[in-house]
Amino acid sequence: MYTKKICSTDKEFHDTPPQFKALDRKRFFYVESHFKQLITQNVRGHANIVYIIVAYGYFKATGQFFNSAIQEDVDYVAGRLKLKQSFRWESYNTSTRNRHREMIIDALGFKPFNQTTIQPLLPLIRTDARSQKNPDKCFISVCEWLFEHKVETPDYKTICDTVESVYKTHMDQQIAVVKNKLSNNGAQKLDALFSKGKDTYDEMETYRITLLKKLNQSTKTSKIRENVAIYDTLKPLYDIALPIVSELDFTKDGLKRYALSVHRRQVFQINRLKDHDRHLHLVIFITHQFQQLVDILVETFLASVKTAVNKAENLAKEEYYKQRQEQSGHTQALVKDTVDLVSLVEKLKETLNNPILSDSEKVEKAIRLISPSKISTENVNSHVKDVQEDLDKISGQALEMLFLEEGATSLQLKCSDILRRLNFDCDVKSNKLIKAISQYQTKNGKVDDTFPVGFLTNSETGYVDTKDSFRAKLYRILLYKHTAAAIKDGTLSIVNSNRYRQLEQYLISREYFQKNRDHILNLANMDDFKDVSKLVERWELELDAQYKETNEHILENINEYIETDGLGGFKLTYERNTRTEVLSEMENDVALFPDDQYIRIAEALSTVNAASGFLDEFEHNSIRYRKPRPEDKNFLAGIIALGEHLSVPKLSKLAREIELATLESTTNGFFTLENLRRANDAVIRFVNQLPLAKVFIGDYGLQTSSDGQKWTVAYESLNANKSFKYGGRDPVVSAYTFIDIRGMFPYSMVISGAEFEAHYMVDGLLKNDVVKSDLHSTDSHGYTEAIFGLTHLLKFSFGPRIKNPGKRVLYSFKTPSFYKKKSYPIFPKERINKDKIIDNWEDVLRLCSSIKLGEVTASQIFKRLNSYSKSNPLYEALKAFGGIPKTLFLLRYADDVGMRKAIHRQLNKGEAGNKLDRALAIGRADYVQTIKEDQEIAETCKRLLKNVIVCWNFMYLSKRLSEAKTDIEYSLLLKKIKASSMLAWEHFVFHGEFDFSQNSLKDSQQIDLQKILDPDLIKE
């Protein structure tokens, strides 16, 4: 398809014929023999022949007929037919034109656009309506679908009317649900959100709906109380909204878009909507906000309990060590007293048994020996008393219980209101802990000796329920502690939560999977894994073959870069560059980037946007937005403000021709995470078209890697954890970023600094649509056996850089002795549990299908599986299976020094990307955003800046290659480019005054897109 026609929703552009270049005319106005025969048989007159060929060429390129034609095209066709007279499209008779259109449609195998032929298209439009996709984006999808399915593309109005009709029908159905399900009383309660509380005339009062928008991320008692107050306001509204939202036909993305539109709109904008439309917005917003709030309250509860328990443990340790020092001094004093007394007794014995002394002399000497100056009874008694007190002092667990009890009041203020409101998805009768929680909720947190203690350990019960009293404070904090532990390990799940549901609720249901197994596996591209018995046979053969190949290469000295230890382990060595290679690189050194001028980041953004059109991906968060779109410079300014850790107000002060109000409305209305990710994708898609980008793809294909970089957060955030190593006393997040071998950044996310990164690696690989990785690498912390298993089933090639690979456990289906008998220097340590894999294979497939089809993310499910790891058979089976691809990789890793070097080089690119991250953060060295999505918006803006820098570098170097005057100059330049990184940024200016005037945004390098996109640019 001629791509020009599917990339715009502009009416005039759509309904205007394509602008052909010379090669296009030659291609599309070529008439195949079968159509030439039709023309000869059915078309009369030179003019009609010219017109039908022009219409034929246009339709072949776009699948669309036009009511006009470009005169140059008409003249070109007439010239090819060797007709000298002049032809005007306006002379083309309407009835003749319609008859010719039927001929063209039939000749090219298309179908006319009518209600019958577009029936299969309507579900696609409805899906976009369910997702609340912008109608302009839907318009483009419709054009693509029509051409792909060989259906005539009609004019702009017809497509718009079709899209609008489906969208309107869908919306009318959702409005009908609200009308039917929402009672008058419920509507009144929703509309009450637009009041200002007690004194509606006080201009300083805040609207109730505004108060519901801001959910606190702090664990301070006052902030928790604010969240609890919001919960109490939302809960009755949620009970009204949930039954309605359950009946609505929106996707998760569609619901999120509605909720976000309410969140970002001003109160008057929502209030002025028609009644049922306003109520539709409100019920979705309330449902989304309530479920988010439940997760925040749970996270707050867990964080508060963890802090209190850690504090008690630390205080207990400090007290214990302090007591040990005091006890040591007391004991030493008593020991000294004992030694002195023993010495005294011996001297008395010696005196009394001395035959030389008379009785009076013995008495006199004994009195001198026991005089106060020699030994003090008072001191001895004091030392004995000290030691006795030490023995009576509590220590160990008793100390911890004491400090837990001392901190109970503070923790109760934070956790009591939360625990009383959480709704647990658990059978009360079968769970001892839930019985205690239920009674706690029933009695509004007032604990007495009637509360059950069955969930406590025996030792804890002894401390709580003593003979003398029932320690209610200690019981309360132990209840919090056990509840937090049960939530984390999955014993307790939370109703209305997104993060803490039961494991089965994340997955495709077992019944549905069994009923539709083949269809689901086909959708997930997992047909290869249906028959586990045949798979086990194949895996056994693959492992045997790899053990043989790796070991034979060692025995035959083909693999020179490995040392074995005789115990089945090995150590790897690496090839170094020779002095000749180093000198050769120095001799061929060529300066790549301009050293006499600097490129301002705003200019780079403008230049790359002109090439890739990434700003077209920014759509307003409301599909009903009809105001004029802000100028491009406001989008560029917003990207810089967030990507460089500058605030929007600060950037507006540093920038020319940028107004704060316009910039704020642009970032609030258009800067969604989805838009920014699509903008990044647009830049990468453009780079994918550049011939120069392909020279970096080596023997292992398009390599990618991922790594996290720690950043402190300026304020309290539930998405951040304290880490003294990375942030001292400040909370820390990790910006987890993906990079490919060319230096492009296809995906990123912001996670807690304490999270295990391996699970998020799978999320990123699945969500990245523009870079299909042939080999993905991480450092050692980025892998587990379960991750090896999952990536294999999802058909990703996973190759981490593993520390001490020779010490890792290798597996096989056969016993280790089988390989030892062959005198193999490398042999397995453990056998694969084949039965465990086979018995749980259906659940493993169900898990992977759920992840692949987007029912759940890998990070969500692995958080649950990790907590079940000791007993969950699904997780154990996935780990057992993961031993197979892990072993295959380790054996290949040991055998292929080229792979090891390629992985190492790729991970070094990630380190270079991290340095560019720091260089861009000119505003401040931390995040000021506290909410995860806001942090990810800032990170994705920064990723867009990095992609623009790399893209500009590719464009500039492509320009230099196209301008090389000699073959030698071209060859040296290309060789230098291949050996260099596209992550260079020394020639860019990231700071100073930002000038967004038209002159400053012009491309100073005058890069010719046609030349840099020329497939013949690279001459190997």
Short mmCIF file of N, CA, C and O in Angstrom, two decimals, residues 933-1002:
data_model
loop_
_atom_site.label_atom_id
_atom_site.label_comp_id
_atom_site.label_asym_id
_atom_site.label_seq_id
_atom_site.Cartn_x
_atom_site.Cartn_y
_atom_site.Cartn_z
N GLU A 933 2.80 6.11 38.28
CA GLU A 933 2.54 6.51 36.90
C GLU A 933 3.20 7.85 36.58
O GLU A 933 3.73 8.04 35.48
N ASP A 934 3.19 8.78 37.52
CA ASP A 934 3.85 10.07 37.29
C ASP A 934 5.36 9.89 37.16
O ASP A 934 6.01 10.55 36.34
N GLN A 935 5.92 9.00 37.96
CA GLN A 935 7.36 8.70 37.85
C GLN A 935 7.66 8.10 36.48
O GLN A 935 8.68 8.45 35.85
N GLU A 936 6.78 7.24 35.99
CA GLU A 936 7.02 6.60 34.69
C GLU A 936 6.82 7.58 33.54
O GLU A 936 7.48 7.47 32.51
N ILE A 937 5.94 8.55 33.71
CA ILE A 937 5.79 9.59 32.69
C ILE A 937 7.09 10.39 32.58
O ILE A 937 7.58 10.66 31.47
N ALA A 938 7.67 10.78 33.72
CA ALA A 938 8.93 11.51 33.70
C ALA A 938 10.04 10.65 33.08
O ALA A 938 10.83 11.14 32.26
N GLU A 939 10.10 9.38 33.46
CA GLU A 939 11.12 8.48 32.92
C GLU A 939 10.94 8.29 31.42
O GLU A 939 11.92 8.26 30.67
N THR A 940 9.71 8.18 30.95
CA THR A 940 9.47 7.96 29.52
C THR A 940 9.78 9.21 28.72
O THR A 940 10.19 9.12 27.56
N CYS A 941 9.59 10.39 29.32
CA CYS A 941 10.05 11.63 28.66
C CYS A 941 11.57 11.61 28.51
O CYS A 941 12.11 11.98 27.46
N LYS A 942 12.25 11.17 29.55
CA LYS A 942 13.71 11.09 29.47
C LYS A 942 14.13 10.05 28.42
O LYS A 942 15.08 10.27 27.67
N ARG A 943 13.41 8.95 28.37
CA ARG A 943 13.72 7.92 27.36
C ARG A 943 13.51 8.47 25.95
O ARG A 943 14.27 8.16 25.03
N LEU A 944 12.48 9.30 25.80
CA LEU A 944 12.25 9.92 24.50
C LEU A 944 13.41 10.84 24.12
O LEU A 944 13.85 10.85 22.96
N LEU A 945 13.94 11.58 25.09
CA LEU A 945 15.11 12.43 24.81
C LEU A 945 16.30 11.57 24.39
O LEU A 945 17.02 11.91 23.45
N LYS A 946 16.50 10.45 25.07
CA LYS A 946 17.63 9.58 24.71
C LYS A 946 17.44 9.00 23.31
O LYS A 946 18.40 8.93 22.52
N ASN A 947 16.23 8.57 23.00
CA ASN A 947 15.98 8.03 21.66
C ASN A 947 16.16 9.09 20.58
O ASN A 947 16.66 8.81 19.48
N VAL A 948 15.77 10.31 20.89
CA VAL A 948 15.95 11.41 19.93
C VAL A 948 17.44 11.67 19.72
O VAL A 948 17.89 11.89 18.58
N ILE A 949 18.23 11.64 20.78
CA ILE A 949 19.68 11.86 20.66
C ILE A 949 20.30 10.79 19.76
O ILE A 949 21.07 11.09 18.84
N VAL A 950 19.95 9.52 20.02
CA VAL A 950 20.51 8.43 19.22
C VAL A 950 20.02 8.52 17.77
O VAL A 950 20.79 8.33 16.83
N CYS A 951 18.74 8.83 17.59
CA CYS A 951 18.19 8.96 16.24
C CYS A 951 18.88 10.09 15.48
O CYS A 951 19.23 9.94 14.31
N TRP A 952 19.07 11.23 16.15
CA TRP A 952 19.76 12.36 15.49
C TRP A 952 21.17 11.95 15.09
O TRP A 952 21.62 12.30 13.99
N ASN A 953 21.84 11.22 15.95
CA ASN A 953 23.20 10.76 15.62
C ASN A 953 23.18 9.87 14.37
O ASN A 953 24.04 9.98 13.50
N PHE A 954 22.20 8.97 14.29
CA PHE A 954 22.07 8.13 13.10
C PHE A 954 21.82 8.98 11.86
O PHE A 954 22.42 8.74 10.80
N MET A 955 20.94 9.96 11.98
CA MET A 955 20.62 10.81 10.83
C MET A 955 21.84 11.60 10.38
O MET A 955 22.13 11.70 9.18
N TYR A 956 22.56 12.14 11.35
CA TYR A 956 23.74 12.96 11.02
C TYR A 956 24.82 12.11 10.35
O TYR A 956 25.41 12.52 9.33
N LEU A 957 25.08 10.93 10.89
CA LEU A 957 26.13 10.07 10.31
C LEU A 957 25.69 9.50 8.97
O LEU A 957 26.54 9.28 8.08
N SER A 958 24.40 9.27 8.78
CA SER A 958 23.91 8.85 7.47
C SER A 958 24.14 9.95 6.45
O SER A 958 24.52 9.69 5.30
N LYS A 959 23.93 11.19 6.88
CA LYS A 959 24.18 12.34 6.01
C LYS A 959 25.66 12.39 5.61
O LYS A 959 26.00 12.60 4.44
N ARG A 960 26.54 12.17 6.60
CA ARG A 960 27.97 12.21 6.29
C ARG A 960 28.36 11.10 5.31
O ARG A 960 29.18 11.32 4.41
N LEU A 961 27.78 9.92 5.49
CA LEU A 961 28.08 8.83 4.56
C LEU A 961 27.60 9.18 3.15
O LEU A 961 28.29 8.90 2.16
N SER A 962 26.43 9.79 3.07
CA SER A 962 25.89 10.13 1.75
C SER A 962 26.72 11.21 1.06
O SER A 962 26.68 11.35 -0.16
N GLU A 963 27.48 11.99 1.85
CA GLU A 963 28.27 13.07 1.29
C GLU A 963 29.75 12.72 1.12
O GLU A 963 30.55 13.58 0.74
N ALA A 964 30.11 11.47 1.46
CA ALA A 964 31.52 11.05 1.31
C ALA A 964 31.95 11.20 -0.15
O ALA A 964 31.26 10.73 -1.07
N LYS A 965 33.11 11.83 -0.37
CA LYS A 965 33.53 12.16 -1.74
C LYS A 965 34.31 11.04 -2.41
O LYS A 965 34.35 10.93 -3.63
N THR A 966 34.96 10.19 -1.63
CA THR A 966 35.74 9.10 -2.20
C THR A 966 35.38 7.80 -1.50
O THR A 966 34.84 7.78 -0.38
N ASP A 967 35.71 6.68 -2.14
CA ASP A 967 35.46 5.37 -1.55
C ASP A 967 36.27 5.17 -0.27
O ASP A 967 35.80 4.55 0.69
N ILE A 968 37.49 5.72 -0.26
CA ILE A 968 38.34 5.57 0.93
C ILE A 968 37.73 6.33 2.10
O ILE A 968 37.66 5.82 3.23
N GLU A 969 37.28 7.56 1.85
CA GLU A 969 36.64 8.36 2.90
C GLU A 969 35.40 7.63 3.42
O GLU A 969 35.17 7.54 4.64
N TYR A 970 34.62 7.08 2.50
CA TYR A 970 33.40 6.36 2.87
C TYR A 970 33.74 5.13 3.72
O TYR A 970 33.13 4.88 4.77
N SER A 971 34.74 4.38 3.28
CA SER A 971 35.12 3.14 3.97
C SER A 971 35.62 3.42 5.38
O SER A 971 35.25 2.73 6.33
N LEU A 972 36.49 4.42 5.53
CA LEU A 972 37.02 4.76 6.85
C LEU A 972 35.92 5.23 7.79
O LEU A 972 35.89 4.88 8.98
N LEU A 973 35.01 6.05 7.23
CA LEU A 973 33.92 6.57 8.05
C LEU A 973 33.00 5.43 8.51
O LEU A 973 32.63 5.36 9.70
N LEU A 974 32.65 4.54 7.61
CA LEU A 974 31.75 3.43 7.95
C LEU A 974 32.41 2.50 8.97
O LEU A 974 31.76 2.03 9.91
N LYS A 975 33.70 2.27 8.82
CA LYS A 975 34.42 1.41 9.76
C LYS A 975 34.42 2.04 11.16
O LYS A 975 34.23 1.35 12.17
N LYS A 976 34.63 3.36 11.21
CA LYS A 976 34.63 4.05 12.49
C LYS A 976 33.24 4.01 13.13
O LYS A 976 33.10 3.81 14.35
N ILE A 977 32.21 4.18 12.31
CA ILE A 977 30.83 4.15 12.82
C ILE A 977 30.53 2.80 13.44
O ILE A 977 29.96 2.70 14.53
N LYS A 978 30.92 1.73 12.76
CA LYS A 978 30.66 0.38 13.26
C LYS A 978 31.33 0.14 14.60
O LYS A 978 30.81 -0.60 15.45
N ALA A 979 32.49 0.75 14.80
CA ALA A 979 33.24 0.53 16.04
C ALA A 979 32.85 1.50 17.14
O ALA A 979 33.38 1.44 18.24
N SER A 980 31.90 2.40 16.85
CA SER A 980 31.54 3.46 17.80
C SER A 980 30.14 3.23 18.35
O SER A 980 29.41 2.35 17.91
N SER A 981 29.78 4.07 19.30
CA SER A 981 28.47 4.00 19.92
C SER A 981 27.64 5.19 19.49
O SER A 981 28.14 6.31 19.39
N MET A 982 26.36 4.94 19.25
CA MET A 982 25.45 6.02 18.89
C MET A 982 24.95 6.77 20.13
O MET A 982 24.10 7.65 20.03
N LEU A 983 25.48 6.43 21.30
CA LEU A 983 25.06 7.07 22.55
C LEU A 983 25.89 8.31 22.87
O LEU A 983 25.80 8.84 23.97
N ALA A 984 26.71 8.77 21.93
CA ALA A 984 27.52 9.97 22.17
C ALA A 984 26.61 11.19 22.34
O ALA A 984 25.63 11.36 21.61
N TRP A 985 26.93 12.03 23.31
CA TRP A 985 26.10 13.21 23.54
C TRP A 985 26.92 14.47 23.80
O TRP A 985 26.38 15.53 24.09
N GLU A 986 28.24 14.41 23.64
CA GLU A 986 29.08 15.57 23.94
C GLU A 986 28.78 16.77 23.05
O GLU A 986 29.07 17.92 23.42
N HIS A 987 28.21 16.53 21.88
CA HIS A 987 27.92 17.62 20.95
C HIS A 987 26.52 18.21 21.15
O HIS A 987 26.09 19.05 20.36
N PHE A 988 25.83 17.78 22.20
CA PHE A 988 24.49 18.31 22.51
C PHE A 988 24.57 19.27 23.70
O PHE A 988 25.41 19.11 24.58
N VAL A 989 23.66 20.22 23.71
CA VAL A 989 23.52 21.15 24.84
C VAL A 989 22.18 20.85 25.50
O VAL A 989 21.12 20.95 24.87
N PHE A 990 22.22 20.46 26.78
CA PHE A 990 21.01 20.09 27.50
C PHE A 990 20.49 21.21 28.41
O PHE A 990 19.40 21.09 28.96
N HIS A 991 21.27 22.25 28.62
CA HIS A 991 20.91 23.24 29.63
C HIS A 991 20.98 24.64 29.04
O HIS A 991 21.11 24.83 27.84
N GLY A 992 20.90 25.63 29.91
CA GLY A 992 20.94 27.02 29.46
C GLY A 992 19.54 27.53 29.16
O GLY A 992 18.53 26.98 29.61
N GLU A 993 19.46 28.58 28.36
CA GLU A 993 18.17 29.13 27.97
C GLU A 993 17.61 28.29 26.82
O GLU A 993 18.30 27.98 25.86
N PHE A 994 16.35 27.91 26.93
CA PHE A 994 15.71 27.09 25.91
C PHE A 994 14.94 27.99 24.96
O PHE A 994 13.98 28.67 25.37
N ASP A 995 15.36 27.98 23.71
CA ASP A 995 14.75 28.84 22.70
C ASP A 995 13.86 27.99 21.80
O ASP A 995 14.34 27.09 21.10
N PHE A 996 12.55 28.26 21.81
CA PHE A 996 11.61 27.48 21.00
C PHE A 996 11.05 28.30 19.84
O PHE A 996 9.98 28.01 19.33
N SER A 997 11.79 29.31 19.42
CA SER A 997 11.39 30.08 18.25
C SER A 997 11.60 29.22 17.00
O SER A 997 12.37 28.25 16.99
N GLN A 998 10.91 29.57 15.93
CA GLN A 998 10.99 28.77 14.70
C GLN A 998 12.42 28.70 14.16
O GLN A 998 12.87 27.64 13.70
N ASN A 999 13.13 29.79 14.22
CA ASN A 999 14.50 29.80 13.71
C ASN A 999 15.40 28.86 14.49
O ASN A 999 16.25 28.16 13.93
N SER A 1000 15.23 28.82 15.83
CA SER A 1000 16.08 27.97 16.67
C SER A 1000 15.76 26.49 16.49
O SER A 1000 16.61 25.64 16.71
N LEU A 1001 14.52 26.18 16.11
CA LEU A 1001 14.12 24.78 15.95
C LEU A 1001 14.45 24.22 14.57
O LEU A 1001 14.27 23.03 14.32
N LYS A 1002 14.92 25.08 13.67
CA LYS A 1002 15.27 24.60 12.32
C LYS A 1002 16.46 23.65 12.36
O LYS A 1002 17.34 23.77 13.21
#
